[in-house]
């Protein structure tokens, strides 16, 4: 059974078993669902990023790609079309827009992304961030990073700091530049061992109100084990499983661990 078919079966199970806001009794989580997850507003910032996505999806440009992570389910080879990278590697609009709303709601000052790709999620993050916030993003492939940089310029984003290189070599230096991490999106190396290593590294700069987001938590059994290990970590107080991504919180007033699987 191939990976895509396994993922499809998992998603169907998630779709028919995930809870909703009526299953939630925590005021904090209920507010998160009502004010962030279910917010249907359409700020002008969305239109700007989605126009960029449209242009990338119609692009004939190709890039020589250095893939330092677990690879792609859809792409193979060193030369890839920008439109294919955008189609298969970039998060769909609803998740970029969720990141935007989370950042607007919680107003993190120091934001970190592992895995820039074409920069669409980064752009949502940067547009939502406060004027004095700092958005750092790390990309392993120099050519993809360069393309993302041009995308940031086209959107007029000036609050994004790019770093290029293997996360194993670059992340520690980036964390040294930051006094803390308020918001972390880990999307790049979809294997449990490096994912957990990046989690532990970022955790050293996290605080009680930090938010960590992990991509593709059900991508493989290996990533599902990583997600379970993160949930079990003593500093993690509650998590939200939205199937394609997982949200992690560290709030100390949560007296017992709580893990929610919500339909999104």
XYZ file of N, CA and C in Angstrom:
792
model
N 0.851 -1.196 0.000
C 0.000 0.000 0.000
C 0.886 1.245 0.000
N 0.683 2.165 -0.947
C 1.565 3.319 -1.021
C 1.219 4.370 0.030
N 2.122 5.336 0.155
C 1.998 6.329 1.224
C 0.743 7.171 1.045
N 0.451 7.576 -0.209
C -0.722 8.423 -0.437
C -2.007 7.712 -0.027
N -2.097 6.419 -0.342
C -3.299 5.665 0.002
C -3.424 5.519 1.518
N -2.326 5.264 2.187
C -2.362 5.174 3.645
C -2.817 6.495 4.256
N -2.291 7.598 3.708
C -2.658 8.917 4.225
C -4.139 9.193 3.999
N -4.646 8.798 2.837
C -6.064 9.001 2.529
C -6.950 8.225 3.506
N -6.567 7.005 3.830
C -7.341 6.210 4.787
C -7.327 6.861 6.169
N -6.164 7.374 6.571
C -6.066 8.048 7.866
C -6.951 9.291 7.888
N -6.947 10.023 6.769
C -7.740 11.253 6.728
C -9.230 10.936 6.827
N -9.691 9.907 6.148
C -11.107 9.544 6.237
C -11.487 9.203 7.672
N -10.618 8.461 8.349
C -10.881 8.144 9.753
C -10.928 9.417 10.596
N -9.971 10.323 10.354
C -9.953 11.611 11.064
C -11.242 12.387 10.795
N -11.651 12.454 9.539
C -12.803 13.275 9.145
C -14.081 12.823 9.851
N -14.219 11.529 10.005
C -15.458 11.012 10.577
C -15.406 10.848 12.096
N -14.244 11.042 12.690
C -14.148 10.867 14.141
C -13.729 12.134 14.877
N -13.210 13.153 14.175
C -12.743 14.375 14.842
C -13.894 15.088 15.524
N -13.559 15.771 16.633
C -14.564 16.510 17.374
C -14.781 17.898 16.803
N -15.622 18.652 17.497
C -15.882 20.042 17.117
C -15.974 20.880 18.382
N -16.329 22.138 18.215
C -16.299 23.055 19.363
C -17.270 22.643 20.463
N -18.293 21.879 20.145
C -19.261 21.466 21.156
C -18.697 20.403 22.095
N -17.551 19.829 21.699
C -16.911 18.831 22.562
C -15.916 19.469 23.533
N -15.735 20.789 23.434
C -14.684 21.471 24.188
C -15.272 22.173 25.403
N -14.659 21.955 26.564
C -15.118 22.593 27.798
C -14.112 23.610 28.336
N -12.914 23.623 27.801
C -11.915 24.594 28.215
C -12.220 25.955 27.596
N -12.369 27.016 28.403
C -12.638 28.352 27.836
C -11.546 28.822 26.889
N -10.279 28.520 27.216
C -9.175 28.939 26.363
C -9.284 28.287 24.992
N -9.507 26.984 24.981
C -9.572 26.260 23.714
C -10.829 26.656 22.943
N -11.945 26.821 23.645
C -13.182 27.231 22.972
C -13.003 28.587 22.299
N -12.347 29.518 22.987
C -12.085 30.833 22.400
C -11.169 30.721 21.190
N -10.161 29.862 21.285
C -9.256 29.634 20.160
C -10.032 29.145 18.935
N -10.959 28.234 19.167
C -11.747 27.692 18.056
C -12.666 28.763 17.473
N -13.385 29.467 18.340
C -14.362 30.450 17.867
C -13.698 31.660 17.223
N -12.642 32.166 17.842
C -12.049 33.430 17.401
C -10.955 33.264 16.349
N -10.414 32.051 16.231
C -9.307 31.847 15.290
C -9.663 30.796 14.238
N -9.922 29.574 14.672
C -10.163 28.510 13.706
C -11.406 28.765 12.856
N -12.464 29.307 13.459
C -13.725 29.467 12.729
C -13.915 30.872 12.151
N -12.922 31.701 12.269
C -13.000 33.062 11.720
C -13.020 32.991 10.192
N -14.086 33.480 9.583
C -14.256 33.405 8.127
C -13.964 34.728 7.421
N -13.413 35.693 8.125
C -13.132 36.987 7.504
C -12.089 36.831 6.414
N -12.033 37.769 5.502
C -11.116 37.725 4.363
C -10.333 39.035 4.277
N -9.303 39.217 5.101
C -8.505 40.445 5.034
C -7.850 40.612 3.663
N -7.545 41.846 3.339
C -6.904 42.131 2.050
C -5.562 41.411 1.917
N -4.894 41.167 3.040
C -3.612 40.464 2.999
C -3.743 39.093 2.350
N -4.883 38.429 2.561
C -5.087 37.120 1.955
C -5.007 37.215 0.431
N -5.651 38.223 -0.099
C -5.716 38.376 -1.555
C -4.324 38.548 -2.149
N -3.481 39.311 -1.469
C -2.128 39.562 -1.976
C -1.320 38.271 -2.034
N -1.392 37.469 -0.974
C -0.623 36.225 -0.947
C -1.188 35.228 -1.959
N -2.504 35.165 -2.067
C -3.096 34.210 -3.002
C -2.878 34.614 -4.457
N -2.721 35.900 -4.712
C -2.354 36.323 -6.060
C -0.950 35.843 -6.399
N -0.061 35.910 -5.420
C 1.288 35.381 -5.613
C 1.226 33.880 -5.866
N 0.420 33.158 -5.094
C 0.284 31.713 -5.303
C -0.179 31.424 -6.737
N -1.157 32.186 -7.189
C -1.684 32.001 -8.546
C -0.578 32.175 -9.588
N 0.252 33.188 -9.400
C 1.356 33.433 -10.336
C 2.368 32.295 -10.309
N 2.663 31.776 -9.116
C 3.618 30.681 -9.000
C 3.072 29.398 -9.632
N 1.781 29.170 -9.487
C 1.166 27.971 -10.048
C 1.115 27.996 -11.576
N 1.220 29.177 -12.150
C 1.208 29.294 -13.612
C 2.609 29.533 -14.182
N 3.616 29.523 -13.314
C 4.981 29.811 -13.737
C 5.580 28.651 -14.540
N 6.394 28.993 -15.532
C 7.142 27.993 -16.300
C 8.586 27.856 -15.819
N 8.934 28.582 -14.764
C 10.302 28.568 -14.247
C 10.617 27.221 -13.603
N 11.853 26.771 -13.752
C 12.315 25.571 -13.061
C 13.510 25.919 -12.192
N 13.726 25.110 -11.154
C 14.830 25.330 -10.225
C 15.593 24.031 -10.011
N 16.895 24.156 -9.840
C 17.706 23.023 -9.399
C 17.563 22.924 -7.886
N 17.094 21.779 -7.427
C 16.684 21.645 -6.034
C 17.625 20.731 -5.261
N 18.001 21.182 -4.076
C 18.724 20.358 -3.115
C 17.745 19.987 -2.021
N 17.366 18.716 -1.945
C 16.363 18.274 -0.964
C 17.087 17.661 0.224
N 17.047 18.362 1.364
C 17.766 17.901 2.552
C 16.875 17.167 3.538
N 15.562 17.133 3.246
C 14.643 16.507 4.180
C 14.275 15.096 3.766
N 13.024 14.727 4.053
C 12.576 13.369 3.747
C 12.064 13.256 2.327
N 12.247 14.303 1.543
C 11.802 14.254 0.157
C 10.350 14.627 0.023
N 9.801 14.390 -1.151
C 8.419 14.748 -1.432
C 7.650 13.524 -1.882
N 6.371 13.487 -1.528
C 5.514 12.418 -2.020
C 5.268 12.543 -3.518
N 5.363 13.755 -4.035
C 4.933 14.009 -5.398
C 6.065 14.291 -6.369
N 7.185 14.785 -5.890
C 8.252 15.224 -6.785
C 9.500 14.371 -6.623
N 10.224 14.181 -7.702
C 11.494 13.472 -7.645
C 12.432 14.126 -8.641
N 13.743 13.947 -8.406
C 14.707 14.541 -9.321
C 15.186 15.876 -8.815
N 16.283 16.363 -9.417
C 16.905 17.597 -8.959
C 16.313 18.851 -9.584
N 15.704 18.731 -10.748
C 15.095 19.896 -11.383
C 13.588 19.832 -11.221
N 13.049 20.874 -10.648
C 11.604 20.887 -10.401
C 11.006 22.209 -10.858
N 9.800 22.124 -11.340
C 9.088 23.321 -11.770
C 8.576 24.076 -10.550
N 8.653 25.391 -10.612
C 8.143 26.227 -9.530
C 6.670 25.921 -9.275
N 5.912 25.715 -10.339
C 4.485 25.444 -10.155
C 4.258 24.133 -9.407
N 5.144 23.129 -9.641
C 4.984 21.859 -8.940
C 5.391 21.974 -7.474
N 6.450 22.713 -7.207
C 6.848 22.943 -5.817
C 5.718 23.651 -5.070
N 5.139 24.647 -5.723
C 4.046 25.405 -5.107
C 2.843 24.511 -4.866
N 2.525 23.680 -5.841
C 1.339 22.822 -5.736
C 1.487 21.776 -4.649
N 2.672 21.173 -4.544
C 2.819 20.018 -3.675
C 3.527 20.297 -2.347
N 4.330 21.367 -2.272
C 5.092 21.623 -1.046
C 4.509 22.752 -0.206
N 3.873 23.722 -0.839
C 3.312 24.853 -0.085
C 2.041 24.425 0.640
N 1.840 24.962 1.840
C 0.608 24.669 2.561
C -0.579 25.302 1.836
N -1.738 24.636 1.820
C -2.928 25.199 1.186
C -3.338 26.522 1.837
N -4.124 27.326 1.124
C -4.519 28.638 1.657
C -5.119 28.596 3.059
N -5.940 27.583 3.350
C -6.635 27.604 4.647
C -5.656 27.509 5.815
N -4.498 26.873 5.594
C -3.532 26.782 6.686
C -2.682 28.043 6.783
N -2.278 28.609 5.649
C -1.589 29.896 5.695
C -2.451 30.949 6.364
N -3.728 30.921 6.075
C -4.649 31.893 6.661
C -4.903 31.612 8.136
N -4.840 30.346 8.522
C -4.910 30.017 9.949
C -3.686 30.557 10.670
N -2.499 30.411 10.073
C -1.294 30.976 10.685
C -1.448 32.481 10.860
N -1.975 33.132 9.842
C -2.205 34.584 9.884
C -3.092 34.947 11.072
N -4.191 34.215 11.247
C -5.132 34.525 12.328
C -4.523 34.226 13.699
N -3.766 33.131 13.794
C -3.097 32.824 15.064
C -2.152 33.945 15.466
N -1.409 34.453 14.493
C -0.436 35.505 14.789
C -1.139 36.818 15.117
N -2.185 37.137 14.413
C -2.969 38.329 14.736
C -3.552 38.235 16.152
N -3.984 37.045 16.512
C -4.657 36.835 17.797
C -3.681 36.869 18.968
N -2.517 36.202 18.808
C -1.575 36.076 19.922
C -0.425 37.081 19.869
N -0.210 37.706 18.739
C 0.804 38.750 18.567
C 2.203 38.322 19.040
N 2.723 37.220 18.537
C 4.093 36.828 18.883
C 5.096 37.832 18.321
N 6.184 38.014 19.027
C 7.198 38.977 18.587
C 8.346 38.303 17.848
N 8.681 37.087 18.242
C 9.783 36.365 17.615
C 9.233 35.085 16.989
N 9.249 35.053 15.657
C 8.649 33.953 14.922
C 9.725 33.207 14.136
N 9.599 31.899 14.092
C 10.597 31.074 13.425
C 9.891 30.011 12.582
N 10.382 29.857 11.351
C 9.849 28.838 10.446
C 11.004 27.975 9.937
N 10.837 26.672 10.009
C 11.812 25.738 9.452
C 11.212 25.141 8.190
N 11.665 25.630 7.037
C 11.139 25.167 5.765
C 10.399 26.284 5.051
N 11.127 27.112 4.311
C 10.521 28.283 3.664
C 9.718 27.908 2.435
N 10.231 26.983 1.639
C 9.660 26.653 0.328
C 9.500 27.935 -0.492
N 8.345 28.149 -1.125
C 8.135 29.346 -1.938
C 7.829 30.588 -1.104
N 7.699 30.410 0.213
C 7.498 31.555 1.097
C 6.064 31.976 1.287
N 5.099 31.146 0.900
C 3.695 31.536 1.046
C 3.271 31.560 2.513
N 3.595 30.512 3.252
C 3.276 30.519 4.686
C 4.045 31.623 5.398
N 5.296 31.809 5.012
C 6.106 32.886 5.589
C 5.447 34.231 5.352
N 4.908 34.422 4.160
C 4.275 35.699 3.811
C 3.041 35.945 4.661
N 2.247 34.914 4.879
C 1.097 35.062 5.773
C 1.565 35.433 7.181
N 2.628 34.778 7.641
C 3.158 35.075 8.969
C 3.643 36.514 9.055
N 4.408 36.943 8.043
C 5.001 38.282 8.058
C 3.942 39.367 7.970
N 2.902 39.135 7.173
C 1.846 40.136 7.039
C 1.019 40.270 8.315
N 0.910 39.171 9.058
C 0.115 39.211 10.290
C 0.899 39.758 11.476
N 2.223 39.680 11.421
C 3.054 40.047 12.565
C 3.013 41.544 12.836
N 3.220 41.892 14.092
C 3.280 43.301 14.495
C 4.482 43.968 13.833
N 4.450 45.304 13.681
C 5.548 46.007 13.001
C 6.934 45.749 13.596
N 6.997 45.533 14.901
C 8.305 45.320 15.526
C 8.652 43.839 15.683
N 7.833 42.949 15.134
C 8.097 41.519 15.238
C 9.176 41.102 14.250
N 9.826 40.001 14.554
C 10.888 39.479 13.690
C 10.502 38.076 13.227
N 10.523 37.878 11.903
C 10.182 36.590 11.313
C 11.447 35.986 10.697
N 11.903 34.883 11.249
C 13.059 34.166 10.711
C 12.557 32.909 9.994
N 13.125 32.641 8.822
C 12.753 31.428 8.093
C 14.015 30.773 7.537
N 14.071 29.450 7.639
C 15.239 28.678 7.205
C 14.838 27.759 6.064
N 15.625 27.780 5.001
C 15.388 26.903 3.848
C 16.683 26.183 3.495
N 16.575 24.886 3.243
C 17.763 24.105 2.950
C 18.307 24.289 1.547
N 17.431 24.569 0.591
C 17.849 24.674 -0.808
C 18.113 26.129 -1.180
N 19.319 26.471 -1.595
C 19.634 27.868 -1.929
C 18.772 28.447 -3.050
N 18.468 27.659 -4.066
C 17.693 28.178 -5.187
C 16.234 28.428 -4.804
N 15.685 27.555 -3.982
C 14.322 27.790 -3.494
C 14.303 29.006 -2.577
N 15.315 29.134 -1.716
C 15.399 30.296 -0.831
C 15.490 31.590 -1.625
N 16.260 31.575 -2.705
C 16.397 32.776 -3.536
C 15.068 33.140 -4.174
N 14.347 32.134 -4.643
C 13.025 32.392 -5.230
C 12.071 32.943 -4.180
N 12.104 32.375 -2.988
C 11.255 32.884 -1.905
C 11.605 34.332 -1.592
N 12.902 34.652 -1.599
C 13.320 36.031 -1.341
C 12.735 36.994 -2.356
N 12.708 36.584 -3.628
C 12.099 37.432 -4.657
C 10.594 37.564 -4.433
N 9.987 36.502 -3.941
C 8.555 36.570 -3.624
C 8.279 37.555 -2.488
N 9.137 37.547 -1.474
C 8.967 38.494 -0.372
C 9.098 39.938 -0.879
N 10.038 40.151 -1.783
C 10.206 41.493 -2.349
C 8.973 41.915 -3.120
N 8.388 40.986 -3.858
C 7.210 41.324 -4.657
C 6.029 41.715 -3.779
N 6.000 41.190 -2.549
C 4.924 41.528 -1.607
C 5.297 42.705 -0.706
N 6.495 43.226 -0.874
C 6.930 44.358 -0.064
C 7.201 44.008 1.383
N 7.545 42.754 1.656
C 7.793 42.325 3.036
C 9.212 42.680 3.439
N 9.347 43.368 4.566
C 10.657 43.806 5.031
C 10.995 43.275 6.421
N 10.124 42.438 6.961
C 10.343 41.920 8.321
C 10.722 40.445 8.326
N 11.187 39.937 7.166
C 11.575 38.535 7.059
C 13.097 38.423 6.958
N 13.682 37.616 7.825
C 15.109 37.316 7.776
C 15.282 35.885 7.309
N 15.990 35.698 6.200
C 16.194 34.363 5.652
C 17.545 33.791 6.069
N 17.554 32.505 6.318
C 18.777 31.766 6.520
C 18.720 30.525 5.623
N 19.858 30.170 5.035
C 19.909 29.064 4.079
C 20.877 28.003 4.566
N 20.437 26.758 4.542
C 21.311 25.667 4.915
C 20.565 24.545 5.602
N 21.261 23.480 5.852
C 20.712 22.347 6.572
C 20.292 22.790 7.969
N 19.070 22.441 8.360
C 18.589 22.839 9.689
C 19.559 22.406 10.781
N 20.153 21.225 10.601
C 21.071 20.701 11.615
C 22.240 21.648 11.857
N 22.615 22.411 10.823
C 23.766 23.300 10.927
C 23.378 24.753 11.209
N 22.172 25.133 10.815
C 21.783 26.546 10.832
C 20.918 26.910 12.041
N 20.103 25.966 12.487
C 19.102 26.291 13.513
C 19.723 26.837 14.795
N 20.777 26.229 15.264
C 21.383 26.676 16.524
C 21.812 28.135 16.447
N 22.391 28.537 15.318
C 22.820 29.924 15.158
C 21.656 30.891 15.131
N 20.576 30.492 14.476
C 19.382 31.351 14.443
C 18.818 31.507 15.851
N 18.733 30.418 16.582
C 18.201 30.491 17.945
C 19.073 31.369 18.838
N 20.379 31.376 18.581
C 21.273 32.245 19.341
C 20.956 33.723 19.108
N 20.405 34.040 17.934
C 20.072 35.429 17.603
C 18.781 35.886 18.265
N 17.984 34.931 18.739
C 16.664 35.256 19.274
C 16.652 35.155 20.798
N 16.098 36.150 21.487
C 16.015 36.050 22.947
C 15.020 34.991 23.400
N 14.037 34.697 22.541
C 13.015 33.698 22.840
C 12.325 33.346 21.531
N 11.541 32.288 21.538
C 10.689 31.985 20.390
C 9.244 31.957 20.876
N 8.423 32.796 20.255
C 7.014 32.886 20.620
C 6.138 32.020 19.721
N 6.632 31.789 18.495
C 5.847 31.069 17.490
C 6.835 30.307 16.610
N 6.650 29.003 16.500
C 7.549 28.175 15.699
C 6.719 27.286 14.786
N 7.057 27.283 13.485
C 6.429 26.390 12.527
C 7.513 25.480 11.967
N 7.421 24.187 12.273
C 8.420 23.215 11.832
C 7.865 22.429 10.652
N 8.418 22.713 9.478
C 7.947 22.115 8.235
C 9.151 21.967 7.306
N 9.746 20.790 7.276
C 10.908 20.700 6.406
C 11.529 19.331 6.328
N 11.756 18.714 7.463
C 12.380 17.393 7.474
C 11.386 16.447 8.138
N 10.642 15.715 7.334
C 9.517 14.946 7.850
C 9.933 13.555 8.322
N 10.863 13.553 9.284
C 11.299 12.328 9.923
C 11.328 12.576 11.424
N 11.066 11.526 12.187
C 10.869 11.707 13.619
C 12.123 12.188 14.341
N 13.274 11.573 14.063
C 14.473 11.922 14.827
C 14.846 13.393 14.651
N 15.014 13.917 13.420
C 15.329 15.344 13.299
C 14.202 16.246 13.789
N 12.947 15.845 13.566
C 11.830 16.669 14.046
C 11.914 16.842 15.555
N 12.179 15.768 16.264
C 12.280 15.841 17.720
C 13.510 16.627 18.162
N 14.580 16.527 17.388
C 15.771 17.312 17.719
C 15.483 18.808 17.572
N 14.793 19.198 16.501
C 14.462 20.608 16.301
C 13.502 21.086 17.398
N 12.576 20.222 17.766
C 11.646 20.541 18.852
C 12.402 20.839 20.140
N 13.341 19.982 20.490
C 14.094 20.163 21.726
C 14.950 21.431 21.666
N 15.556 21.700 20.506
C 16.362 22.908 20.371
C 15.503 24.161 20.557
N 14.361 24.193 19.903
C 13.476 25.360 20.003
C 12.884 25.478 21.403
N 12.661 24.342 22.030
C 12.072 24.336 23.364
C 12.933 25.100 24.363
N 14.240 25.111 24.129
C 15.147 25.828 25.032
C 14.872 27.327 25.039
N 14.263 27.849 23.960
C 13.950 29.278 23.882
C 12.451 29.549 24.011
N 11.683 28.502 24.306
C 10.229 28.654 24.421
C 9.849 29.108 25.832
N 8.643 29.632 25.956
C 8.110 30.048 27.258
C 6.672 29.546 27.383
N 6.021 29.890 28.478
C 4.697 29.337 28.760
C 3.668 29.661 27.682
N 3.848 30.780 26.966
C 2.845 31.203 25.989
C 3.311 31.030 24.544
N 4.381 30.284 24.345
C 4.830 29.984 22.989
C 3.836 29.046 22.303
N 3.818 29.107 20.990
C 3.013 28.202 20.170
C 3.940 27.515 19.179
N 3.898 26.201 19.155
C 4.651 25.425 18.169
C 3.653 24.762 17.219
N 3.975 24.764 15.937
C 3.142 24.104 14.938
C 4.004 23.107 14.180
N 3.507 21.894 14.052
C 4.217 20.846 13.328
C 3.416 20.441 12.095
N 4.127 20.338 10.975
C 3.470 19.992 9.718
C 3.470 18.478 9.509
N 2.435 17.998 8.816
C 2.364 16.600 8.366
C 2.572 15.605 9.497
N 1.825 15.781 10.571
C 1.996 14.917 11.743
C 1.498 13.492 11.498
N 0.709 13.286 10.441
C 0.238 11.934 10.107
C 0.815 11.433 8.786
N 1.862 12.098 8.308
C 2.430 11.791 6.989
C 2.895 10.348 6.885
N 3.550 9.857 7.927
C 4.031 8.470 8.000
C 3.885 7.998 9.444
N 3.934 6.682 9.687
C 3.946 6.195 11.071
C 5.098 6.785 11.876
N 6.216 7.024 11.220
C 7.380 7.624 11.873
C 7.038 9.016 12.396
N 6.344 9.825 11.579
C 5.961 11.171 12.025
C 4.863 11.101 13.088
N 4.000 10.124 12.997
C 2.972 9.965 14.032
C 3.612 9.635 15.375
N 4.694 8.866 15.359
C 5.406 8.574 16.602
C 6.051 9.837 17.155
N 6.597 10.676 16.268
C 7.174 11.943 16.714
C 6.099 12.807 17.370
N 4.933 12.860 16.760
C 3.822 13.657 17.307
C 3.424 13.136 18.686
N 3.377 11.820 18.836
C 3.026 11.234 20.137
C 4.095 11.586 21.177
N 5.354 11.554 20.794
C 6.440 11.909 21.723
C 6.332 13.365 22.150
N 5.999 14.237 21.214
C 5.815 15.662 21.529
C 4.643 15.838 22.488
N 3.544 15.158 22.239
C 2.385 15.254 23.127
C 2.731 14.813 24.547
N 3.592 13.824 24.652
C 3.932 13.262 25.963
C 5.004 14.073 26.699
N 5.605 15.048 26.027
C 6.678 15.815 26.659
C 6.150 16.520 27.917
N 6.904 16.514 28.993
C 6.403 17.096 30.253
C 6.062 18.584 30.178
N 6.683 19.338 29.271
C 6.367 20.763 29.181
C 5.114 21.043 28.350
N 4.696 20.081 27.563
C 3.520 20.275 26.713
C 2.266 20.030 27.543
N 1.369 21.018 27.562
C 0.154 20.882 28.373
C -1.081 20.549 27.553
N -1.134 21.034 26.305
C -2.213 20.550 25.449
C -1.863 20.735 23.984
N -2.499 19.917 23.170
C -2.250 19.942 21.735
C -3.577 19.899 20.990
N -3.534 20.378 19.749
C -4.687 20.296 18.861
C -4.236 19.648 17.560
N -4.872 18.555 17.220
C -4.579 17.792 16.011
C -5.592 18.193 14.941
N -5.104 18.867 13.880
C -5.950 19.235 12.745
C -5.622 18.363 11.533
N -5.081 17.216 11.786
C -4.642 16.185 10.849
C -3.400 16.584 10.075
N -3.473 17.600 9.237
C -2.308 17.972 8.447
C -1.287 18.767 9.257
N -1.728 19.406 10.310
C -0.820 20.108 11.212
C -1.237 19.830 12.656
N -0.283 20.029 13.560
C -0.566 19.905 14.981
C -0.116 21.153 15.713
N -0.954 21.660 16.606
C -0.642 22.840 17.410
C -0.253 22.386 18.813
N 0.800 23.008 19.343
C 1.335 22.624 20.653
C 1.402 23.845 21.552
N 0.905 23.691 22.780
C 0.875 24.782 23.753
C 1.512 24.327 25.062
N 1.972 25.316 25.826
C 2.731 25.031 27.041
C 2.124 25.715 28.274
N 0.892 26.119 28.222
C 0.282 26.911 29.285
C 0.313 26.169 30.620
N 0.913 26.777 31.636
C 1.071 26.072 32.913
C -0.225 25.917 33.698
N -1.250 26.723 33.384
C -2.489 26.623 34.154
C -3.357 25.444 33.712
N -2.917 24.730 32.676
C -3.574 23.475 32.317
C -3.071 22.412 33.299
N -3.902 22.029 34.230
C -3.456 21.152 35.317
C -3.231 19.718 34.837
N -3.977 19.302 33.830
C -3.769 17.980 33.253
C -3.595 18.128 31.751
N -2.841 17.223 31.154
C -2.656 17.271 29.708
C -3.995 17.071 28.997
N -4.175 17.835 27.927
C -5.371 17.681 27.106
C -4.955 17.649 25.642
N -5.485 16.692 24.905
C -5.180 16.540 23.490
C -6.490 16.477 22.713
N -6.652 17.414 21.797
C -7.892 17.502 21.034
C -7.644 17.160 19.573
N -8.568 16.430 18.988
C -8.571 16.174 17.551
C -9.789 16.886 16.998
N -9.566 17.933 16.225
C -10.665 18.788 15.774
C -10.761 18.793 14.264
N -11.977 18.846 13.773
C -12.204 18.908 12.342
C -11.929 20.331 11.858
N -11.133 20.438 10.796
C -10.795 21.766 10.252
C -10.743 21.680 8.742
